[in-house]
Short mmCIF file of C-alpha atoms in Angstrom, two decimals:
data_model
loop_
_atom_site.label_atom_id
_atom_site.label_comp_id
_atom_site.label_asym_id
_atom_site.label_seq_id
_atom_site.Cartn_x
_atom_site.Cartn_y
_atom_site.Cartn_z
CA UNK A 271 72.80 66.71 -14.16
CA UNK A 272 72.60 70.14 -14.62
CA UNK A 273 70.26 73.22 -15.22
CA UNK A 274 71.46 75.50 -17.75
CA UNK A 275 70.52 77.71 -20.69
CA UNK A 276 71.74 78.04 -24.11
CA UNK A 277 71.17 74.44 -24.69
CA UNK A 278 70.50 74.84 -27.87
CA UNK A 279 71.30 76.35 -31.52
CA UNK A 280 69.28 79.18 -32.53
CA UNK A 281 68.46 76.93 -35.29
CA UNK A 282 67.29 74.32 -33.10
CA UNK A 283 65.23 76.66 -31.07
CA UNK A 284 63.52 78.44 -34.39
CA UNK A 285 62.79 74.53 -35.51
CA UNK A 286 61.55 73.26 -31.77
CA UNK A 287 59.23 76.77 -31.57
CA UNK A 288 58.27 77.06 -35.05
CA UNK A 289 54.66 77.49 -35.32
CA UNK A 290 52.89 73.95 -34.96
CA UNK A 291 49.24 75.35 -36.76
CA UNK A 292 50.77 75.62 -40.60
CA UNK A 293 47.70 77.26 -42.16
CA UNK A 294 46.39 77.40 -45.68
CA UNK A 295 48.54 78.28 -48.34
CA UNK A 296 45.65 79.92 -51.09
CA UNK A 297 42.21 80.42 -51.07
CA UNK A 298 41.63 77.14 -52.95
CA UNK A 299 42.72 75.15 -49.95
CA UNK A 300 40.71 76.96 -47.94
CA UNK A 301 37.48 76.32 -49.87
CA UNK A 302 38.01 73.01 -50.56
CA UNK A 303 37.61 72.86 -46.73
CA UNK A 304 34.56 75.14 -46.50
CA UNK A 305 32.52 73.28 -49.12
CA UNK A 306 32.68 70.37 -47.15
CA UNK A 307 30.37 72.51 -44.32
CA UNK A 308 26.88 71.36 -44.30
CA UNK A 309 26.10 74.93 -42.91
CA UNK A 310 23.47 73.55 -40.53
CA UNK A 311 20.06 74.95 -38.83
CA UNK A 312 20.59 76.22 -35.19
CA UNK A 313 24.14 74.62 -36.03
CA UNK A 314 25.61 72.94 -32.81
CA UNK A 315 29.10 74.34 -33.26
CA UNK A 316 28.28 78.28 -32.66
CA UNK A 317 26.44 76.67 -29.88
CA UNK A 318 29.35 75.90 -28.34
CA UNK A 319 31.57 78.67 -28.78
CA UNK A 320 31.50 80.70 -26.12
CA UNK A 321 31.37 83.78 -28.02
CA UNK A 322 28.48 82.70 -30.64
CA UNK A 323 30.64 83.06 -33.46
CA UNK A 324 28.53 82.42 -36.90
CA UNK A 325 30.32 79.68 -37.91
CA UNK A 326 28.18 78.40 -40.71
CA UNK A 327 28.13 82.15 -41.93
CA UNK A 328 31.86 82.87 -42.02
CA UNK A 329 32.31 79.55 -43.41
CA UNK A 330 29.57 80.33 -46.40
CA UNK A 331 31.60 84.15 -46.76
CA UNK A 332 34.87 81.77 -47.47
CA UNK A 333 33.24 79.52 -50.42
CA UNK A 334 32.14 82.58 -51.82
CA UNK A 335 35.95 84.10 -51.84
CA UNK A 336 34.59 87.08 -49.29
CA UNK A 337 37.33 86.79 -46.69
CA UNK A 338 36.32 90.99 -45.89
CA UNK A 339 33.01 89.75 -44.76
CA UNK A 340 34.12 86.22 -43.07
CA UNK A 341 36.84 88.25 -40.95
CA UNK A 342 34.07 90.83 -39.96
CA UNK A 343 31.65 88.14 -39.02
CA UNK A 344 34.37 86.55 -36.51
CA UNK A 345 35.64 89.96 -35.41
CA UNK A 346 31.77 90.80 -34.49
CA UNK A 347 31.50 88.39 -32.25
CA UNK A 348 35.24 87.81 -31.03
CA UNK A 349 37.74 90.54 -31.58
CA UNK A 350 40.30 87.95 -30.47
CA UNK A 351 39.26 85.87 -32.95
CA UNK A 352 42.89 85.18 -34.62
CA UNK A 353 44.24 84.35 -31.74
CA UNK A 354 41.70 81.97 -30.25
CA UNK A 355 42.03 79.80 -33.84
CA UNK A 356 45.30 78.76 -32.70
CA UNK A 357 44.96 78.33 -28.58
CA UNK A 358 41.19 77.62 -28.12
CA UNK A 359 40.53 73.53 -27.49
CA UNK A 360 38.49 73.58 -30.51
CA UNK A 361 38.29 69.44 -30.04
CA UNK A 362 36.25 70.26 -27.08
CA UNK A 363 34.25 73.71 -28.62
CA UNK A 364 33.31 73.83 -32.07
CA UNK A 365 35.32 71.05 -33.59
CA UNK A 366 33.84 68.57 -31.02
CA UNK A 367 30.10 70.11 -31.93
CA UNK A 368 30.75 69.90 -35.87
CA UNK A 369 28.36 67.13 -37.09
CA UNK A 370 30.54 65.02 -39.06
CA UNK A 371 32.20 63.45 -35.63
CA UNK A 372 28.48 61.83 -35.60
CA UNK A 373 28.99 60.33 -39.12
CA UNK A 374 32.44 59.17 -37.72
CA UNK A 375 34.23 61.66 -40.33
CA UNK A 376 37.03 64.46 -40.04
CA UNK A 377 35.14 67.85 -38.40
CA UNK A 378 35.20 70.54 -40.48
CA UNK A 379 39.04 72.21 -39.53
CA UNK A 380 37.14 75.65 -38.22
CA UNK A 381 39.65 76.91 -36.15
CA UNK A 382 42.13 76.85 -39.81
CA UNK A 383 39.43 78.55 -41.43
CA UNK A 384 38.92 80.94 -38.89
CA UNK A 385 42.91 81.85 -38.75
CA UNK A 386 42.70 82.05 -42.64
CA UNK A 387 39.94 84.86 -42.88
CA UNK A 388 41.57 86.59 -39.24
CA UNK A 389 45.27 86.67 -40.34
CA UNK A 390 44.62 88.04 -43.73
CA UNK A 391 42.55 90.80 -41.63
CA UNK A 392 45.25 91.78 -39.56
CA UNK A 393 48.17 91.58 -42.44
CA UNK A 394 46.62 93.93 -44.60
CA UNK A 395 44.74 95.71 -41.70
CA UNK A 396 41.34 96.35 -42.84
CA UNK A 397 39.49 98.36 -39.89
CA UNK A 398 36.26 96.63 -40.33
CA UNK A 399 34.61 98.80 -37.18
CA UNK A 400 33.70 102.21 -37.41
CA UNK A 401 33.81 103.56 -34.15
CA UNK A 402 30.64 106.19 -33.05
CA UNK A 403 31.79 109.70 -32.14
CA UNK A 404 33.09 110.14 -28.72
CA UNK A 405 30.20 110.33 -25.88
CA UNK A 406 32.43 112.33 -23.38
CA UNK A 407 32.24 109.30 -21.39
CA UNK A 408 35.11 107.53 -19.75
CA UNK A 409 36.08 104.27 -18.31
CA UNK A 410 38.81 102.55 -16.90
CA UNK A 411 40.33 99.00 -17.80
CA UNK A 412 42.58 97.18 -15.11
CA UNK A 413 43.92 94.54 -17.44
CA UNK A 414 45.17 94.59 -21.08
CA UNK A 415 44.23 90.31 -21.31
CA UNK A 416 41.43 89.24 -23.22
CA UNK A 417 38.75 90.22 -21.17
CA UNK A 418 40.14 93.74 -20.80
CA UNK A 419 40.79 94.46 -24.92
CA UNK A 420 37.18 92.98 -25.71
CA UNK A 421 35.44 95.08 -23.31
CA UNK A 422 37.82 98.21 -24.32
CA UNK A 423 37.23 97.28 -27.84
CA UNK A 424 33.28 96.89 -27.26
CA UNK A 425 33.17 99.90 -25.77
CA UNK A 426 35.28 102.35 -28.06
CA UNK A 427 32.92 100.67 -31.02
CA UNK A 428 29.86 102.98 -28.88
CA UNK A 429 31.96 106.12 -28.39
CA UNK A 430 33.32 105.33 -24.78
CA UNK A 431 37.03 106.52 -24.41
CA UNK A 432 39.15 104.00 -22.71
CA UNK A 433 42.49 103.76 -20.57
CA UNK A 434 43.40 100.71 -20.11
CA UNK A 435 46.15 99.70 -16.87
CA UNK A 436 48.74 97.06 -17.71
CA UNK A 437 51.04 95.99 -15.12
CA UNK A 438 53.36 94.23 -18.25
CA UNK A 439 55.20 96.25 -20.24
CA UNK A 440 53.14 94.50 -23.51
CA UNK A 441 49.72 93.95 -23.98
CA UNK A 442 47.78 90.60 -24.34
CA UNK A 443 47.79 88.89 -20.71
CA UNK A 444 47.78 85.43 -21.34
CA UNK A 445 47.87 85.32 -25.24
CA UNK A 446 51.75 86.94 -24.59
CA UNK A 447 52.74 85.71 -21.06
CA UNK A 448 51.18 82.23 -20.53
CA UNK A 449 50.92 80.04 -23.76
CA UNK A 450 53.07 77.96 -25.41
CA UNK A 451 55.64 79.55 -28.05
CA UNK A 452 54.69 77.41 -30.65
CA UNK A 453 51.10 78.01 -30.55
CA UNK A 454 51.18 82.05 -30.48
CA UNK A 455 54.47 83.70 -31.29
CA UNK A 456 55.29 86.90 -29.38
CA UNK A 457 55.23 88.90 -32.41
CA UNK A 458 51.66 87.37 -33.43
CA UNK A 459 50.49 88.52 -29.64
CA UNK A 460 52.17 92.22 -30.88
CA UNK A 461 50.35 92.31 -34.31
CA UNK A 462 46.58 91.10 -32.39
CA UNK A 463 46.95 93.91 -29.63
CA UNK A 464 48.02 96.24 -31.91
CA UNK A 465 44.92 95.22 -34.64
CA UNK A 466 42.40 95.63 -31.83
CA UNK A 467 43.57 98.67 -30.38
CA UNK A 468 43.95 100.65 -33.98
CA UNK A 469 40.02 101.26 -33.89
CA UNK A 470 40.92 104.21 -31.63
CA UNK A 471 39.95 105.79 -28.88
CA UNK A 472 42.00 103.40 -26.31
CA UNK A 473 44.85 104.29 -24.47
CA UNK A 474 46.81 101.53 -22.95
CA UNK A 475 49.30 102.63 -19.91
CA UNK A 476 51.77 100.11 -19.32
CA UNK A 477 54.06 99.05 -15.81
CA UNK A 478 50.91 100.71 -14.13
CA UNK A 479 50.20 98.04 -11.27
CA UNK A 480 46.48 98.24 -9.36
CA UNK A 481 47.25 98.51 -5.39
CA UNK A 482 50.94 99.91 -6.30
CA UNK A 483 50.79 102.39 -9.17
CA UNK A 484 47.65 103.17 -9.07
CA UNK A 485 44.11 102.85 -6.51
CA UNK A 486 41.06 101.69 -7.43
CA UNK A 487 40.06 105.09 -5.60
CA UNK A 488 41.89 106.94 -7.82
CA UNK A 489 40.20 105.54 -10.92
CA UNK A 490 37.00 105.57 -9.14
CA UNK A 491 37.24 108.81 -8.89
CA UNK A 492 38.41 110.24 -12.30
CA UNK A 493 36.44 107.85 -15.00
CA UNK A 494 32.57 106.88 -15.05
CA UNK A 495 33.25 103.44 -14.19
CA UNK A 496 35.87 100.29 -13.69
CA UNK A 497 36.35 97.03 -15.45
CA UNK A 498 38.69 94.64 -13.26
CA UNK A 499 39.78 92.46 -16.12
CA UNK A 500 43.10 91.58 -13.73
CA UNK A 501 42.90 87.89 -14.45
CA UNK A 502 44.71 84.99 -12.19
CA UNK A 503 48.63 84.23 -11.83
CA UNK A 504 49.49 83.19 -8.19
CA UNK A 505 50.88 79.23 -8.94
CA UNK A 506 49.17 77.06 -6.15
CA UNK A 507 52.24 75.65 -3.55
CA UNK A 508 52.28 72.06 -3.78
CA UNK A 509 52.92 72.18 0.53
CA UNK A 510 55.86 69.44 0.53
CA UNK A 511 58.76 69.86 2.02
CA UNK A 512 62.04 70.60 -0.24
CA UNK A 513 59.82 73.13 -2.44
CA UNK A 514 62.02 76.08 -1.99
CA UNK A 515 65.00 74.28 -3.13
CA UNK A 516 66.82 75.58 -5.86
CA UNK A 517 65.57 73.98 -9.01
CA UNK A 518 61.28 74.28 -7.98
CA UNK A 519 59.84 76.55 -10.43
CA UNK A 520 56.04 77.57 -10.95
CA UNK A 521 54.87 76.68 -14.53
CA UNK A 522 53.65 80.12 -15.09
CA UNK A 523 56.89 82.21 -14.36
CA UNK A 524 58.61 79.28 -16.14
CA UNK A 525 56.64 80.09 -19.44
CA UNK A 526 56.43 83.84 -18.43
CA UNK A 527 60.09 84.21 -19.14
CA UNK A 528 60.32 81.78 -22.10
CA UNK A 529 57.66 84.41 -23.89
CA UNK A 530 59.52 87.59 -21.75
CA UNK A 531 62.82 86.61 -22.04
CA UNK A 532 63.85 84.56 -25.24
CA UNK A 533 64.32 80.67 -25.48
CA UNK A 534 68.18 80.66 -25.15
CA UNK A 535 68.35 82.51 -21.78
CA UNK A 536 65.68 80.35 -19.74
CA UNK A 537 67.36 77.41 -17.81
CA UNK A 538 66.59 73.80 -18.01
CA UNK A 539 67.25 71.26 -16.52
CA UNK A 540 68.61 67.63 -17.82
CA UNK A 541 65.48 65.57 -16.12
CA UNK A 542 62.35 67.39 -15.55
CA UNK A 543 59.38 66.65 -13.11
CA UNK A 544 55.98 68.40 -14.33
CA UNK A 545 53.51 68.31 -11.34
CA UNK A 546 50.24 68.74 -13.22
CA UNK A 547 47.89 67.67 -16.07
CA UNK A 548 46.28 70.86 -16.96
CA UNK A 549 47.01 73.17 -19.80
CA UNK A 550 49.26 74.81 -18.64
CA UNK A 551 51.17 71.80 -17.51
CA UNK A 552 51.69 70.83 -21.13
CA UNK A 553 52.83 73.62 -22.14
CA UNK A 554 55.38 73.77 -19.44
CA UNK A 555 56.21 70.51 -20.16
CA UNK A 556 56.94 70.85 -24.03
CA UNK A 557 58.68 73.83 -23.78
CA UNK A 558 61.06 72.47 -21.82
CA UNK A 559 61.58 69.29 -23.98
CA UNK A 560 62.11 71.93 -26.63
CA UNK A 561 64.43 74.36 -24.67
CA UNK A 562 67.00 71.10 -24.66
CA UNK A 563 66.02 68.76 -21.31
CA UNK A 564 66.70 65.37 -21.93
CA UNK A 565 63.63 63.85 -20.09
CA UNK A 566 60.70 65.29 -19.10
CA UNK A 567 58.17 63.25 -17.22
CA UNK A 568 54.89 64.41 -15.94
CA UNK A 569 52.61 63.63 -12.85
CA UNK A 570 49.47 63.28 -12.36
CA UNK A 571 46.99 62.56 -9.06
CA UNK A 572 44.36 60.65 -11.26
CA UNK A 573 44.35 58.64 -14.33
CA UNK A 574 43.55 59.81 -17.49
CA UNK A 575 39.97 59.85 -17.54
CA UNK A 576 39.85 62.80 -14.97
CA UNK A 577 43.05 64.97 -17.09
CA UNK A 578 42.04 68.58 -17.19
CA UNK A 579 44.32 69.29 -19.93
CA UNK A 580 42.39 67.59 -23.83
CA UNK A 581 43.68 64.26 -25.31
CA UNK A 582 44.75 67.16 -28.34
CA UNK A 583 47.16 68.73 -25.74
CA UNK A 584 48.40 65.36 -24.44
CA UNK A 585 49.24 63.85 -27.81
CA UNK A 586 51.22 67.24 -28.27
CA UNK A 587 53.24 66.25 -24.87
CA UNK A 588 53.66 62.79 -25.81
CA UNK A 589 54.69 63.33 -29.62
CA UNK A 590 57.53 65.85 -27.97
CA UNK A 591 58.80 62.54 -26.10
CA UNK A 592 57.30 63.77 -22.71
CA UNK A 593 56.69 60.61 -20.09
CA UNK A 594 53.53 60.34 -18.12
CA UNK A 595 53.18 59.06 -14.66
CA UNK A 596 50.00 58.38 -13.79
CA UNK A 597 47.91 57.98 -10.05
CA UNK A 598 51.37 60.13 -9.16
CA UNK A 599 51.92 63.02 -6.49
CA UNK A 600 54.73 64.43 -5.14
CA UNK A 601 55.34 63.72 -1.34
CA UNK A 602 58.89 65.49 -0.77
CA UNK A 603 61.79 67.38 -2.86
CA UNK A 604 65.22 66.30 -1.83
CA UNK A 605 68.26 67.87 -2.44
CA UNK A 606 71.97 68.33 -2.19
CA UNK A 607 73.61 71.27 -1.09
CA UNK A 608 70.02 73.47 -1.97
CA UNK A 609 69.40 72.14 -5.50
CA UNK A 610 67.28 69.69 -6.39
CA UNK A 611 68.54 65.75 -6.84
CA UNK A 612 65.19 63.54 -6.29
CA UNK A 613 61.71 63.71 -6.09
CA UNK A 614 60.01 60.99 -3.79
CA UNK A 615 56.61 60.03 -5.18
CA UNK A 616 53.50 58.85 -3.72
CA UNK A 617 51.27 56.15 -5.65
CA UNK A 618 47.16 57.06 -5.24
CA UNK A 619 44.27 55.07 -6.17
CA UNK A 620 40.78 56.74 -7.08
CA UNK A 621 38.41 56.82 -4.37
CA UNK A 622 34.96 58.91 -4.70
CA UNK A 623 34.18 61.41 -6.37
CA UNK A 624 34.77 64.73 -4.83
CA UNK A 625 33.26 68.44 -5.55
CA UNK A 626 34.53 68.65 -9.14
CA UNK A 627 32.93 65.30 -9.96
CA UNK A 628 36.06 63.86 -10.29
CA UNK A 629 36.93 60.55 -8.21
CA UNK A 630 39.29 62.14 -5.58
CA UNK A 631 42.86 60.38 -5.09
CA UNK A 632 43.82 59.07 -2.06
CA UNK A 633 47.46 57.82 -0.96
CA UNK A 634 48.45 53.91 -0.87
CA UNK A 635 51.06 54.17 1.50
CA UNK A 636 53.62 53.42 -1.03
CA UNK A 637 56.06 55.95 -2.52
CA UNK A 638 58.65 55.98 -5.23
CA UNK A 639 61.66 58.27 -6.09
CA UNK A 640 62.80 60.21 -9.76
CA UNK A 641 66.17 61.33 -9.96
CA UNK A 642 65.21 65.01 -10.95
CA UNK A 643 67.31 68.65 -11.62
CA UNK A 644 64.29 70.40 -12.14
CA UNK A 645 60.83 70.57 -10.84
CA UNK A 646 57.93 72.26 -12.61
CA UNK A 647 55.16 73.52 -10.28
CA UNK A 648 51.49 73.26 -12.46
CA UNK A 649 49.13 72.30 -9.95
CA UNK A 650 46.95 75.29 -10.75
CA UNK A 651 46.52 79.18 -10.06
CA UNK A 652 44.87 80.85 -7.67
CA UNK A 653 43.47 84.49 -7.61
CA UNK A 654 45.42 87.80 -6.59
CA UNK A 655 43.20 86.92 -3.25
CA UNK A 656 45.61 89.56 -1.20
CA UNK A 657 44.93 92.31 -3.48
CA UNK A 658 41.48 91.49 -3.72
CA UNK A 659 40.66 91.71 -0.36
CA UNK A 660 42.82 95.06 -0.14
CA UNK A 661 40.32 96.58 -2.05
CA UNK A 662 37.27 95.50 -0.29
CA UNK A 663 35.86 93.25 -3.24
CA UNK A 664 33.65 91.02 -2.08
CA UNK A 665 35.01 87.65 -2.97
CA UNK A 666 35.12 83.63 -2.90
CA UNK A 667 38.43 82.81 -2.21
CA UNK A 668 40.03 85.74 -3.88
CA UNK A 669 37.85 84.64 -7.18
CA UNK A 670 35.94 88.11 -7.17
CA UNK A 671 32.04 87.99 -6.65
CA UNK A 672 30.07 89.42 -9.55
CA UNK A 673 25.51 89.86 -9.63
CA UNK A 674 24.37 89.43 -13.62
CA UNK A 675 25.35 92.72 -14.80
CA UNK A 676 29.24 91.89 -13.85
CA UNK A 677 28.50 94.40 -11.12
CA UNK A 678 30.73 94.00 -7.77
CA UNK A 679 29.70 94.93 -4.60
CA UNK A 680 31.12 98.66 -5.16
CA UNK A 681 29.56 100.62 -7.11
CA UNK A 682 30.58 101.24 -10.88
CA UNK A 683 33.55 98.89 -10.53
CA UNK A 684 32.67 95.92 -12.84
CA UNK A 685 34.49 92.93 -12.82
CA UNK A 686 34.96 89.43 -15.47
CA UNK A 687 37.14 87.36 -16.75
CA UNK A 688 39.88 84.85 -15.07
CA UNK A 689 39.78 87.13 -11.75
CA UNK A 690 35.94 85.85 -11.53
CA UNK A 691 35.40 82.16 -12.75
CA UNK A 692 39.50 81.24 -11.52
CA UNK A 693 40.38 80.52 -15.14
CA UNK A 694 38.88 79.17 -18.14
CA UNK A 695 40.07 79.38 -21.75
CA UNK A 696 40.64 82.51 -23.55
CA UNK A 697 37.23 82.67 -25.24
CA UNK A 698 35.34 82.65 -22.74
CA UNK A 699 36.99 86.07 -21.25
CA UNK A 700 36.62 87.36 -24.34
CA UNK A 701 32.66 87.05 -23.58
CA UNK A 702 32.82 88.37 -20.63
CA UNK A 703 34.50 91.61 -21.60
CA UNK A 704 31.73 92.09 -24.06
CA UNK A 705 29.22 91.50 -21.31
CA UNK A 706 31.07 93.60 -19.10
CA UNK A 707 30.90 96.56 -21.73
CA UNK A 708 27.48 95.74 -22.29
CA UNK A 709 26.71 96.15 -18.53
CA UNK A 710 29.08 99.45 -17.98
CA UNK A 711 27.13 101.05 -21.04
CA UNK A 712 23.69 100.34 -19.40
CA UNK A 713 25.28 101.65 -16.08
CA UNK A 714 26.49 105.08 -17.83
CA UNK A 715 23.77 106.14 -19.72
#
């Protein structure tokens, strides 16, 4: 056993990362699809998108061959709207409101439909905002994720001029660093910043780090107010012994430098342990199935009923030839001569429920071991809490505390996003950078 890159041909690694959402190939497809829509009253799916996308409207604008006005009615309300079509757990969202899953029929596909009207946007770049004259008034963005370029984009619409902080040398946050491949393709992530940031009037510094490049005093000091839009990224320790053997990697730098880095220069190993169920789990997971290992096998704590990650993600993982270990968690990483060799396993049971609502597991006593070369760290993120409490943020935990105008404790500095609720999907920062805009322009005039 071995970990090694270049596993592959470049063939192989176009094939295993070529995009796995193939959308429509002519507007006829596409409104075969839409005329299905039953465009309902108070319709239950823009109920559940966290952004209140129209979806019965956009989905009319198709039928009626006006993609202009479909892609305007998506970018209104989510200027990441191209992107979320292809990451956002639509079987959970909008898909999993549609009405049809009542009449046990196919939902309407919205998430294709959405990409359809979005992508044809971007290609031919139609600027579909006009942005107001500039107000003289200026505010900084710590953050070019999705919370940071909706609230820079929000605000720019009203005149605001924006400078937005990246620590990355590209923008995007998760979109680029932290999703599968073969869901968003790095030069997909390039074309959406790009799109969003052509309506003007925001200036994106990049390898500018808060706490080491730059203060919060410093921007305190020189704009009208602060959006902290710095997300999450720590990878939670898994506290076992072995872990700092060679051969433990976190999930997130492990996909970090399969979007940073290219597929044929990140290492693999031949038998893979994934310690995790989540999202980001799976897509660690895949993408190393993909990148060449030979097995990959994932554990998880509970069963299946309590998976964080959708049955979508996990039919993904299990189609790629991933193994599942259920009731699973690790107990120690052993090794020979620093690298890894085993990982002993303990078996849990489901006792009550804890905080989550989740029936917390509890150890049986009885362990198991998987002859392992690599081990794959996805047992969740935890805030910047260090950097947090350097600058005097009130916080939970390093998740920063926010009142109902996204307000922190110091004044102008606004906050949203990952770095507040600990992670959720990428819509849902993409509301809160519009309510954080909404809240900064009430603060500054």
């Amino acid at each position: 056993m071995a970990i090694e890159n270049n596993r592959l041909t470049e063939q192989q690694y176009e094939e295993n990362f070529a995009d796995i959402h193939p959308p429509y190939e002519n507007i006829t497809a596409a409104k075969v699809d839409a005329n299905r829509c039953l465009f309902c009253y108070d319709a239950p799916c823009m109920k559940s998108c966290p952004t209140s996308i129209d979806v019965p409207k956009f989905i009319k604008q198709i039928s009626t061959e006006n993609i202009k006005g479909s892609a305007k009615t998506i970018f209104s309300s989510n200027i990441m709207g191209a992107g979320c079509s292809k990451v956002c757990p639509v079987e959970k969202l909008c898909e999993g409101a549609c009405v049809y899953n009542l009449l046990e029929e196919e939902p309407i596909p919205i998430a294709k439909l959405q990409r359809y009207t979005t992508e044809i946007a971007m290609k031919e770049n139609w600027q579909l905002f006009e942005r107001k004259p500039s107000t003289g008034k200026k505010v900084a963005i710590v953050g070019a994720g999705p919370a940071g370029l909706s609230c820079a984009h929000a605000l720019s619409r009203e005149g605001i001029d924006c400078t937005i902080y990246e620590k990355e040398n590209k923008g995007g946050g998760l979109m680029t660093y932290g999703i599968a491949a073969y869901k968003v393709t790095p030069q997909f992530c390039e074309d959406e910043v790009n799109y969003i940031l052509s309506i003007g009037g925001i200036d994106v510094k990049y390898n500018q780090e808060l706490g080491k490049d730059i203060t919060l005093a410093q921007l305190r000091k020189e704009y009208d107010a602060v959006y902290l839009g710095i997300g999450v990224g720590v990878a939670r320790h898994l506290d076992i012994p072995g872990e700092k053997l060679e051969g433990v990697v976190d999930a997130i730098s492990f996909i970090y430098d399969i979007r940073a880095k290219g597929f044929s220069t990140v290492p693999v190993g031949d038998k893979v342990a994934v310690i995790g169920m989540g999202m980001t789990a799976i897509d660690a997971a895949t993408q190393a199935k993909r990148l060449g290992a030979k097995e990959v096998t994932m554990l998880y704590r509970r069963t299946q009923d309590e998976m964080p990650c959708t049955e979508v993600e996990l039919d993904i993982a299990m189609l790629d030839g991933c193994k599942i270990i259920w009731l699973t968690a690790p107990k120690e990483v052993k090794g020979i001569n620093g690298k890894v060799t085993e990982l002993v396993c303990s078996k849990m049971k489901l006792g009550e429920p804890d905080t989550s609502g989740r029936r917390s597991p509890i150890d049986t006593g009885e362990t198991f071991t998987l002859d392992v070369d690599m081990v794959i760290k996805a047992a969740g993120q935890t805030p910047f809490e260090d950097l947090i409490e350097d600058l005097k943020i009130q916080n939970l935990k390093g998740k920063i505390t926010i009142d109902g105008n996204c307000s922190t404790n110091i004044q102008g500095v606004f906050a949203g996003g990952d770095a507040v609720n600990g992670g959720k999907e990428v819509v849902d920062a993409v509301q809160a950078g519009k309510d954080g805009a909404k809240a900064i322009l009430d603060y500054i005039f």
